[in-house]
Amino acid sequence: MEEMRRTVNCGDLRKADLGKKVILNGWVNRKRDHGGISFINLRDRYGITQTVVDPEVFPQGTIPAELVQVTAELRNEFCLAVEGKVRPRPDTMVNPEMPTGEIEVAVEKILILNRSKELPFQIEDETSAREELRLKYRYLDLRSAAMQKRIKLRNDVVFAIREYMTDKGFYEIETPTFIRSTPEGARDYLVPSRLYPGKFYALPQSPQIYKQILMVSGFDKYFQIARCYRDEDARGDRQPEFTQLDIEMSFVSREDVLSLIEGLFGHVFRKTVNCELPPKFKRLSYEEAMETYGTDKPDLRFDMQLKDFSPWVAAGEFQAFKDALATPGGGVKVLVVPGKIGDKTIEYSRKQIEELEAQAKIYKARGMAWMKVGQTGVPEGGVSKFFSSQAAVIISGLGAKPGDLILIVADSKRRIANTALGAVRSKLGRDLGLCDPAKFEFVWILDLPLFEFNEEKNQWEAAHHMFSYPQEQYHATLETDPGAVKGDLYDLVFNGFELASGSIRIHDPELQKRIFNIVGYDPAEAEAKFGFLTEAFKYGAPPHGGIAPGIDRLVMIMAGQTSIKEVIAFPKNSFAEGLMDDCPNTVGPEQLKELHLIIDEPSGNNQVK
Ligand code: ASP
């Protein structure tokens, strides 16, 4: 590579470089032949430069035979070294969209560094290639300017995180990847031990226990860009391995953790996307979030709040609403959908209303009632006839305007009325284009329940994890009323995605044992699985707490994407398969034997005979 090593990169050259002799290294992004002149757009990580094989450059106006031959051979994605002189583009060919759009390089010599096979798909920013192909040929997919930009953003975000955390006195400490299998909510990935037959390491679902033990060790400010592994079924946009910014601090209260994160994100957004975030993020209690948005992950890029319809139920004549309220814990909730957004008027058809109802039903609503506000400001259609005597009060109580659509869900469980209407709100946000990807809305969700009841297992479970501190006022009633216990827990929601969860932790071994007991471990089992943690707590464990924002999601939203695969260099597909290296895959009988494994799978060819 000595001969034609690059002197500039493909994003460098400007008008100020006119006349310079340069060498570029890169890939053929596109080649066009125009009556004896060839335009070769050369691309690298930094940009694209137009290079031109032009007879005018050469004595007697003839391109040397060797260059003609090389140029004729070029195809997209050939890897080249190109030597030439920077010249201005003719006025008609100046491209203001390209940073290098005012110049071109008049080619004197081309060296093919490597040829490319015919491409499985064209490398474009808005690729239409199937995801399967993009993942199989990920190295090609990653060459697109769009992917390169996202991977750069990820790099910049991680760098800014390290910068801020180090500046605030945090140590970056690595915790092991092979650990003891300790239940943390999801299923563990296991690694069989060759040295200890029948024994397994687990890959960490998060460094949770280790970071807490680091607090016992006195490293009072820890962070790590940590890889986490969870063996979960394919659902949504999950990856079996993902990256989080893992943080733990000693001698802190909830406020310290929240303000650290606010400062951190302020720094990261300023440094990477030049965006100034508010110094403090909005806050909602879990109950407020559920009542107002029907979810604990509200997207605050648009307003549209859920309201209570109960004040009008008794005087109305709609029996289903009355029944819902007659049941203790029942509720009737309402959503006013604007008939006008900006200067655009929206007409909601019967079909659209049915689609919204179908969405509510996915979230267990038995139905969804509706009425429209007519041009005279009077409700019409749907269930309006049952409320005609209170039309004016309802409209003014809801602040509804002519053209608005009013949606109502009633249920004997208020939670269902909330979540079903919350799901309708989210769908409307997407359908009506209210989720502006350029807008960044953060909100803290506080005072979350510590436990949730698993109906299938008939068992209380930790809503976050078992190490979170129950708020003081519930300590006396932990066992008798687990459902009411609020934890010293906090979630950070970003544009409707749960970006981070964290908590102040339990540091008292006795309280920790009570929690293990409530979530179904008998003392011997808890001792076997977590004894090392409770033992560590007996040696002067400091009060501590932490949080862990997901890096993949953070970068995904910052990049205006809707899948984390778009910001991970080598993601698995939705079925946890690596398509490029075809994994998981079988291993030979020798390897299995060494690991003392027998595969009990009739269709597999991995059996040890
Ligand atoms: N370990 C937790 C998680 O991965 C985060 C935390 O509590 O700090 O969700």
XYZ file of C-alpha atoms and ligand atoms in Angstrom:
618
model
C 0.000 0.000 0.000
C 3.015 2.287 -0.195
C 2.559 3.171 -3.814
C -0.774 4.994 -3.817
C -1.546 5.740 -0.178
C -4.218 8.412 0.220
C -3.140 11.997 0.759
C -6.687 13.232 1.460
C -9.967 11.522 2.177
C -13.118 11.553 0.056
C -14.853 14.190 2.168
C -11.951 16.640 2.339
C -11.602 18.610 -0.840
C -13.017 22.110 -1.296
C -12.526 25.043 -3.659
C -9.471 26.097 -1.641
C -7.739 22.913 -2.832
C -7.985 23.714 -6.551
C -4.849 22.755 -8.432
C -3.599 20.338 -5.757
C -2.342 16.930 -6.771
C -4.044 14.328 -4.580
C -4.453 10.594 -4.069
C -7.796 9.231 -2.867
C -8.526 5.712 -1.624
C -12.090 4.426 -1.530
C -14.894 2.513 -3.164
C -16.703 3.141 -6.431
C -20.030 4.543 -5.341
C -21.247 5.069 -8.889
C -19.761 5.252 -12.346
C -21.284 7.059 -15.316
C -19.903 7.191 -18.870
C -20.695 10.283 -20.914
C -19.372 10.413 -24.450
C -15.746 9.531 -23.787
C -15.679 10.956 -20.253
C -16.184 8.706 -17.196
C -17.359 10.033 -13.838
C -16.395 7.866 -10.905
C -17.804 8.847 -7.545
C -15.364 7.594 -4.974
C -16.606 7.005 -1.445
C -15.019 6.447 1.934
C -16.100 7.000 5.555
C -15.701 10.735 5.182
C -17.693 11.462 2.047
C -17.834 11.214 -1.705
C -15.607 12.874 -4.278
C -16.373 13.028 -7.961
C -13.397 11.916 -10.021
C -13.341 12.303 -13.810
C -11.461 10.389 -16.433
C -11.317 13.122 -19.056
C -9.271 13.067 -22.291
C -8.646 16.815 -21.956
C -6.270 16.153 -19.087
C -3.826 14.282 -21.269
C -1.453 15.410 -24.027
C -3.140 15.276 -27.429
C -6.466 14.842 -25.638
C -6.139 11.057 -25.484
C -6.597 8.952 -22.412
C -3.654 6.510 -22.073
C -4.661 2.992 -23.141
C -3.953 1.497 -19.715
C -6.288 3.993 -18.003
C -8.989 3.355 -20.606
C -8.777 -0.333 -19.868
C -8.852 0.053 -16.095
C -11.772 2.507 -16.261
C -13.757 0.151 -18.461
C -13.368 -2.606 -15.920
C -14.632 -0.603 -12.925
C -17.873 -1.623 -11.225
C -19.632 -0.434 -8.096
C -17.737 -1.204 -4.880
C -14.374 -1.864 -6.505
C -11.768 -0.596 -4.049
C -9.477 1.950 -5.722
C -6.587 4.340 -5.391
C -7.071 7.345 -7.667
C -4.484 9.988 -8.406
C -5.309 13.304 -10.011
C -5.581 17.056 -9.783
C -8.340 19.046 -8.081
C -10.251 21.252 -10.526
C -13.484 23.236 -10.360
C -16.657 21.622 -11.581
C -18.290 23.399 -14.515
C -20.967 25.775 -13.146
C -23.807 23.550 -14.365
C -22.392 20.589 -12.462
C -21.856 22.213 -9.056
C -23.752 20.162 -6.463
C -24.646 22.271 -3.404
C -25.921 19.125 -1.614
C -22.407 17.645 -1.474
C -19.690 19.168 0.736
C -17.253 18.390 -2.095
C -19.802 19.526 -4.699
C -17.780 22.446 -6.078
C -14.764 20.425 -7.137
C -13.801 17.246 -8.936
C -10.552 15.345 -9.324
C -9.245 15.017 -12.866
C -7.877 11.484 -12.901
C -4.337 10.739 -14.014
C -3.981 7.227 -12.663
C -6.194 4.502 -11.186
C -4.992 1.486 -9.270
C -7.532 -1.247 -8.547
C -6.817 -2.313 -4.980
C -9.539 -4.934 -5.065
C -12.455 -6.015 -7.218
C -15.998 -6.607 -6.024
C -18.378 -9.413 -6.870
C -21.757 -8.450 -8.232
C -23.637 -6.857 -5.331
C -26.607 -8.547 -3.631
C -28.150 -5.060 -3.281
C -27.173 -1.534 -4.144
C -25.599 0.515 -1.380
C -27.977 3.389 -0.835
C -29.145 5.466 2.107
C -32.811 4.639 1.659
C -32.205 0.997 0.957
C -35.078 -1.170 -0.195
C -33.071 -4.351 0.401
C -34.780 -6.945 2.587
C -33.564 -7.011 6.182
C -32.382 -10.595 5.738
C -30.021 -9.548 2.960
C -28.854 -6.469 4.822
C -27.895 -8.626 7.800
C -26.303 -11.400 5.732
C -24.111 -8.899 3.891
C -23.823 -6.530 6.830
C -20.358 -5.374 5.755
C -21.941 -3.963 2.590
C -24.953 -2.536 4.387
C -22.601 -0.755 6.790
C -20.932 0.991 3.853
C -23.980 3.191 3.217
C -23.591 6.785 4.326
C -26.708 6.422 6.496
C -25.296 3.480 8.469
C -21.871 5.095 8.700
C -23.495 8.211 10.133
C -25.388 6.232 12.760
C -22.340 4.237 13.822
C -20.443 7.521 14.105
C -23.224 8.976 16.242
C -22.999 5.920 18.488
C -19.261 6.419 18.821
C -19.747 10.096 19.621
C -22.436 9.354 22.214
C -20.288 6.773 23.998
C -17.295 9.114 23.913
C -19.354 11.978 25.387
C -20.647 9.636 28.101
C -17.114 8.617 29.064
C -16.041 12.250 29.022
C -18.844 13.359 31.365
C -18.672 10.424 33.752
C -14.905 10.616 34.103
C -15.130 14.347 34.676
C -17.639 13.734 37.486
C -15.208 11.376 39.203
C -16.651 8.017 38.112
C -14.373 5.034 37.526
C -15.065 2.786 34.571
C -14.751 -0.731 35.975
C -15.261 -3.931 34.008
C -17.280 -6.683 35.611
C -17.095 -10.312 34.477
C -18.919 -11.793 31.513
C -18.914 -15.281 33.033
C -20.880 -15.193 36.241
C -22.999 -17.365 38.451
C -26.547 -17.821 37.178
C -28.624 -15.536 39.405
C -32.233 -14.894 38.432
C -32.769 -11.305 37.312
C -36.055 -11.370 35.478
C -35.207 -12.925 32.134
C -33.652 -16.266 31.160
C -29.864 -16.576 31.348
C -27.593 -17.539 28.498
C -25.456 -20.363 29.839
C -21.869 -21.376 29.108
C -20.971 -24.969 29.961
C -17.785 -25.473 31.912
C -15.228 -27.871 30.444
C -13.246 -28.056 33.681
C -16.242 -28.697 35.919
C -18.561 -31.224 34.284
C -22.226 -30.351 34.656
C -21.516 -26.823 35.829
C -22.320 -23.627 33.989
C -21.421 -20.003 33.885
C -24.138 -17.535 32.973
C -23.728 -14.442 30.833
C -24.850 -11.426 32.881
C -28.341 -10.041 32.272
C -26.746 -6.889 33.672
C -23.810 -6.232 36.019
C -26.332 -5.517 38.807
C -24.905 -7.618 41.627
C -21.299 -6.814 40.777
C -21.913 -3.086 40.713
C -23.595 -3.263 44.102
C -20.645 -5.253 45.456
C -18.300 -2.572 44.056
C -20.154 -0.141 46.338
C -19.399 -2.423 49.291
C -15.758 -2.216 48.134
C -15.804 1.555 48.406
C -15.731 2.522 44.703
C -18.488 5.000 45.290
C -18.960 6.159 41.687
C -18.930 3.397 39.092
C -19.917 3.224 35.465
C -19.452 0.800 32.626
C -20.491 0.593 28.991
C -21.753 -2.899 29.679
C -22.926 -5.677 27.411
C -25.979 -7.488 28.765
C -27.397 -10.822 27.657
C -31.012 -11.946 27.995
C -32.437 -15.111 26.493
C -35.961 -13.945 25.754
C -38.471 -14.937 23.104
C -38.602 -12.876 19.932
C -40.814 -9.896 20.677
C -40.718 -6.384 19.292
C -37.280 -4.998 18.745
C -35.297 -7.128 21.184
C -31.737 -8.261 20.777
C -30.245 -11.152 22.776
C -27.308 -8.917 23.607
C -27.497 -5.192 24.101
C -25.455 -2.400 25.619
C -26.248 -0.236 28.574
C -24.561 2.530 30.453
C -24.427 0.919 33.864
C -24.119 3.322 36.801
C -23.957 2.889 40.576
C -23.270 5.449 43.317
C -22.909 5.346 47.098
C -24.281 7.712 49.741
C -26.902 9.075 47.348
C -30.624 9.672 47.273
C -32.931 9.478 44.281
C -32.387 13.171 43.503
C -28.622 12.675 43.105
C -29.130 9.946 40.521
C -31.744 11.936 38.591
C -29.658 15.079 38.435
C -26.549 13.134 37.367
C -28.528 11.716 34.436
C -30.012 15.109 33.528
C -26.530 16.610 33.460
C -25.154 13.661 31.510
C -27.823 13.752 28.800
C -27.509 17.528 28.603
C -23.794 17.056 27.869
C -24.289 14.171 25.421
C -26.968 15.959 23.372
C -25.026 19.225 23.314
C -21.825 17.492 22.227
C -23.228 15.091 19.659
C -26.335 16.629 18.074
C -25.923 20.236 19.158
C -29.219 20.204 20.999
C -29.893 21.938 24.304
C -32.074 19.830 26.605
C -33.978 21.350 29.509
C -31.764 21.282 32.641
C -34.481 19.347 34.523
C -36.720 16.699 32.971
C -40.471 16.520 33.532
C -41.663 14.177 36.243
C -44.783 12.058 36.628
C -45.627 9.576 39.307
C -46.489 6.125 38.010
C -50.124 6.707 38.984
C -50.230 10.059 37.174
C -48.705 8.527 34.051
C -51.261 5.717 34.024
C -54.198 8.078 34.655
C -53.118 10.740 32.162
C -51.514 8.735 29.375
C -52.615 5.153 30.044
C -49.010 3.932 30.082
C -45.864 4.188 32.163
C -43.992 5.027 28.935
C -45.835 8.123 27.739
C -44.741 9.860 24.581
C -44.885 13.534 25.532
C -44.142 14.823 22.048
C -47.899 15.321 21.834
C -50.448 16.208 24.468
C -53.839 14.450 24.138
C -54.413 13.499 27.765
C -56.871 10.920 29.076
C -59.619 12.380 31.254
C -62.213 11.008 33.595
C -65.685 10.606 32.127
C -67.303 9.468 35.397
C -68.845 12.864 36.350
C -71.335 12.486 33.508
C -72.155 8.803 33.807
C -74.857 8.918 36.480
C -77.066 11.471 34.703
C -76.540 9.761 31.331
C -78.399 6.759 30.051
C -75.644 4.450 28.979
C -75.809 1.293 31.025
C -72.333 -0.113 30.245
C -70.738 3.012 31.778
C -72.937 2.763 34.855
C -72.038 -0.921 35.269
C -68.324 -0.168 35.107
C -68.638 2.439 37.839
C -70.840 0.214 39.969
C -67.889 -2.153 40.394
C -65.315 -1.047 42.973
C -62.139 -0.168 41.101
C -64.024 0.420 37.828
C -63.491 3.449 35.604
C -64.724 5.357 32.557
C -61.987 7.234 30.713
C -62.188 9.569 27.763
C -59.856 10.867 25.075
C -60.561 13.923 22.950
C -58.969 13.553 19.527
C -58.496 16.880 17.713
C -60.434 17.403 14.501
C -57.867 19.945 13.432
C -54.085 19.667 13.595
C -52.331 22.862 12.554
C -54.463 24.017 9.660
C -55.316 20.474 8.600
C -58.894 19.280 9.232
C -59.252 15.581 9.974
C -62.439 13.623 9.339
C -62.627 10.372 11.292
C -64.461 7.698 9.286
C -66.399 4.803 10.760
C -63.602 2.494 9.553
C -60.913 4.507 11.357
C -62.956 4.480 14.553
C -63.301 0.696 14.229
C -59.520 0.382 13.828
C -59.020 2.427 16.972
C -61.502 0.228 18.793
C -59.601 -2.861 17.611
C -56.463 -1.350 19.153
C -58.310 -0.815 22.451
C -59.482 -4.422 22.360
C -55.906 -5.728 22.064
C -55.457 -4.136 25.486
C -58.460 -5.996 26.866
C -61.146 -3.301 26.471
C -64.513 -4.876 25.748
C -65.459 -2.020 23.474
C -64.938 1.662 22.802
C -67.755 4.223 22.657
C -67.489 7.399 20.607
C -69.221 10.604 19.646
C -68.253 13.500 17.424
C -68.527 17.188 18.115
C -70.660 18.666 15.340
C -70.011 22.045 13.774
C -72.513 23.660 16.156
C -70.560 22.275 19.080
C -73.116 19.603 19.942
C -72.139 15.915 20.259
C -73.475 13.694 17.492
C -73.348 10.031 16.464
C -72.229 7.043 18.508
C -73.351 7.225 22.141
C -74.226 10.947 22.024
C -77.965 10.271 22.258
C -77.487 8.842 25.757
C -75.965 12.089 26.946
C -78.104 14.671 25.169
C -79.278 16.264 28.394
C -75.663 17.088 29.362
C -74.208 17.822 25.949
C -73.018 21.338 26.786
C -71.404 20.439 30.125
C -69.579 17.489 28.636
C -68.199 19.525 25.747
C -67.049 22.371 27.963
C -65.819 19.982 30.684
C -63.633 18.207 28.121
C -62.641 21.396 26.334
C -63.717 19.731 23.070
C -64.051 21.736 19.847
C -66.241 21.320 16.754
C -64.843 18.509 14.610
C -63.202 16.680 17.559
C -63.725 12.985 18.130
C -64.505 11.790 21.647
C -63.494 8.222 22.537
C -64.609 6.528 25.752
C -63.581 3.225 27.331
C -65.349 1.890 30.415
C -64.266 -1.124 32.381
C -64.825 -2.716 35.743
C -61.034 -2.445 36.064
C -59.928 1.175 35.804
C -56.445 -0.032 34.791
C -57.922 -1.597 31.638
C -59.833 1.575 30.714
C -56.549 3.492 31.111
C -54.224 1.144 29.246
C -56.661 0.508 26.387
C -57.223 4.215 25.803
C -53.490 4.802 26.271
C -52.836 2.359 23.417
C -55.374 4.239 21.273
C -53.577 7.495 22.117
C -50.227 6.004 21.025
C -51.703 4.737 17.758
C -53.230 8.145 17.067
C -49.895 9.804 17.793
C -48.285 7.674 15.087
C -51.195 7.812 12.612
C -51.659 11.573 12.881
C -47.925 12.210 12.517
C -47.637 13.752 15.983
C -44.404 11.920 16.872
C -41.890 14.324 15.355
C -38.559 12.434 15.250
C -36.691 15.718 15.610
C -38.330 16.412 18.969
C -36.773 14.991 22.155
C -39.070 14.626 25.177
C -37.785 13.127 28.399
C -39.911 12.343 31.421
C -39.101 10.655 34.725
C -41.633 8.134 35.987
C -41.351 7.924 39.766
C -42.860 5.926 42.629
C -43.354 2.750 40.650
C -44.817 -0.336 42.309
C -42.131 -2.582 43.781
C -43.960 -5.825 43.041
C -46.268 -7.094 40.338
C -48.443 -10.162 40.529
C -47.743 -12.958 38.055
C -51.168 -14.539 37.473
C -49.700 -17.588 35.711
C -47.317 -18.414 38.533
C -49.725 -17.108 41.199
C -46.764 -15.319 42.709
C -45.541 -11.797 43.474
C -42.510 -10.787 41.433
C -40.139 -7.821 41.585
C -41.359 -5.234 39.075
C -37.781 -4.052 38.408
C -35.438 -6.355 40.288
C -35.181 -7.740 43.784
C -32.565 -5.271 44.996
C -34.694 -2.111 44.908
C -35.536 -0.316 48.120
C -39.184 -0.255 49.225
C -40.180 3.258 50.276
C -39.935 3.624 54.046
C -43.671 3.983 54.731
C -44.349 0.481 53.361
C -41.786 -1.439 55.424
C -44.334 -2.561 57.996
C -46.746 -3.906 55.384
C -44.429 -5.469 52.829
C -45.696 -8.990 53.420
C -49.334 -8.161 54.113
C -49.974 -5.853 51.164
C -47.218 -6.243 48.569
C -49.419 -4.796 45.807
C -49.504 -1.393 47.500
C -45.749 -1.078 48.024
C -44.024 1.685 46.074
C -40.317 1.354 45.477
C -37.604 3.969 45.471
C -37.652 3.321 41.736
C -37.333 5.583 38.726
C -37.685 5.080 34.990
C -36.578 7.534 32.358
C -38.866 7.644 29.339
C -37.634 9.183 26.086
C -40.136 9.814 23.246
C -42.333 6.983 24.510
C -39.535 4.439 25.045
C -38.314 3.262 28.421
C -34.731 4.439 28.187
C -33.477 3.722 31.694
C -34.551 2.067 34.919
C -32.948 2.307 38.251
C -33.469 2.417 41.962
C -32.082 3.139 45.354
C -30.995 -0.289 46.587
C -31.513 -2.294 49.699
C -28.296 -2.369 51.728
C -29.698 -4.055 54.821
C -29.273 -7.868 54.611
C -32.418 -8.475 56.692
C -34.647 -6.332 54.461
C -33.124 -8.022 51.408
C -34.070 -11.415 52.846
C -37.684 -10.260 53.340
C -37.880 -9.265 49.667
C -36.452 -12.627 48.536
C -39.096 -14.285 50.657
C -41.996 -12.239 49.195
C -40.942 -13.086 45.639
C -40.970 -16.774 46.486
C -37.498 -17.874 47.559
C -37.341 -19.928 50.690
C -34.433 -18.899 52.923
C -32.229 -21.844 51.914
C -32.759 -21.183 48.208
C -32.145 -17.456 48.645
C -28.971 -18.249 50.578
C -27.772 -20.598 47.825
C -28.470 -18.115 45.021
C -27.679 -14.752 46.608
C -25.809 -15.637 49.800
C -22.654 -13.943 48.486
C -24.516 -10.651 48.122
C -26.219 -10.675 51.504
C -22.920 -11.791 53.032
C -21.152 -8.800 51.438
C -23.852 -6.508 52.826
C -22.929 -7.647 56.337
C -19.571 -5.837 56.047
C -20.690 -2.242 56.295
C -22.457 -1.938 52.929
C -23.082 1.745 52.210
C -26.472 3.083 51.130
C -26.365 3.121 47.337
C -28.377 3.408 44.155
C -28.008 3.433 40.424
C -29.525 3.359 36.999
C -28.802 1.945 33.560
C -29.788 3.777 30.361
C -29.870 1.625 27.221
C -27.315 2.836 24.702
C -28.906 1.134 21.690
C -32.259 2.791 22.311
C -30.739 6.140 23.105
C -28.811 6.260 19.841
C -31.782 4.822 17.926
C -34.044 7.690 18.987
C -31.346 10.302 18.512
C -30.856 8.975 14.984
C -34.610 9.157 14.289
C -34.845 5.378 13.844
C -37.450 2.927 15.061
C -35.307 -0.219 15.332
C -32.170 -0.719 17.423
C -30.781 -2.858 14.584
C -30.145 0.403 12.741
C -27.582 1.508 15.329
C -25.856 -1.816 16.114
C -23.026 -2.813 13.794
C -23.758 -6.537 13.866
C -27.241 -7.192 15.241
C -29.037 -10.511 15.295
C -32.307 -10.832 13.396
C -35.631 -10.920 15.268
C -35.154 -14.654 15.905
C -31.795 -14.213 17.649
C -29.876 -15.500 14.620
C -26.676 -14.003 13.257
C -27.225 -14.210 9.500
C -23.741 -13.153 8.449
C -21.872 -15.834 10.398
C -24.850 -18.193 10.566
C -25.093 -18.531 14.326
C -26.140 -20.233 16.515
C -24.766 -23.298 14.871
C -23.876 -26.891 15.611
C -20.476 -27.859 16.973
C -18.567 -31.060 16.412
C -18.845 -34.141 18.649
C -15.347 -33.525 20.018
C -16.278 -30.079 21.333
C -19.467 -31.442 22.877
C -17.603 -34.255 24.518
C -15.085 -31.878 26.043
C -17.970 -29.926 27.477
C -19.627 -33.096 28.762
C -22.762 -32.355 26.739
C -25.192 -34.682 25.036
C -27.745 -33.080 22.732
C -31.216 -34.408 23.381
C -32.672 -33.309 20.076
C -33.674 -35.940 17.537
C -33.355 -33.610 14.553
C -29.977 -32.248 15.600
C -26.712 -33.730 14.344
C -24.917 -32.830 17.526
C -25.344 -36.081 19.378
C -22.373 -37.566 21.145
C -22.490 -41.262 20.278
N -29.717 -3.538 36.328
C -30.847 -2.753 35.968
C -31.297 -3.086 34.558
O -30.534 -3.611 33.786
C -30.593 -1.306 36.031
C -30.396 -0.770 37.418
O -31.218 -1.026 38.302
O -29.400 -0.059 37.602
O -32.413 -2.786 34.192
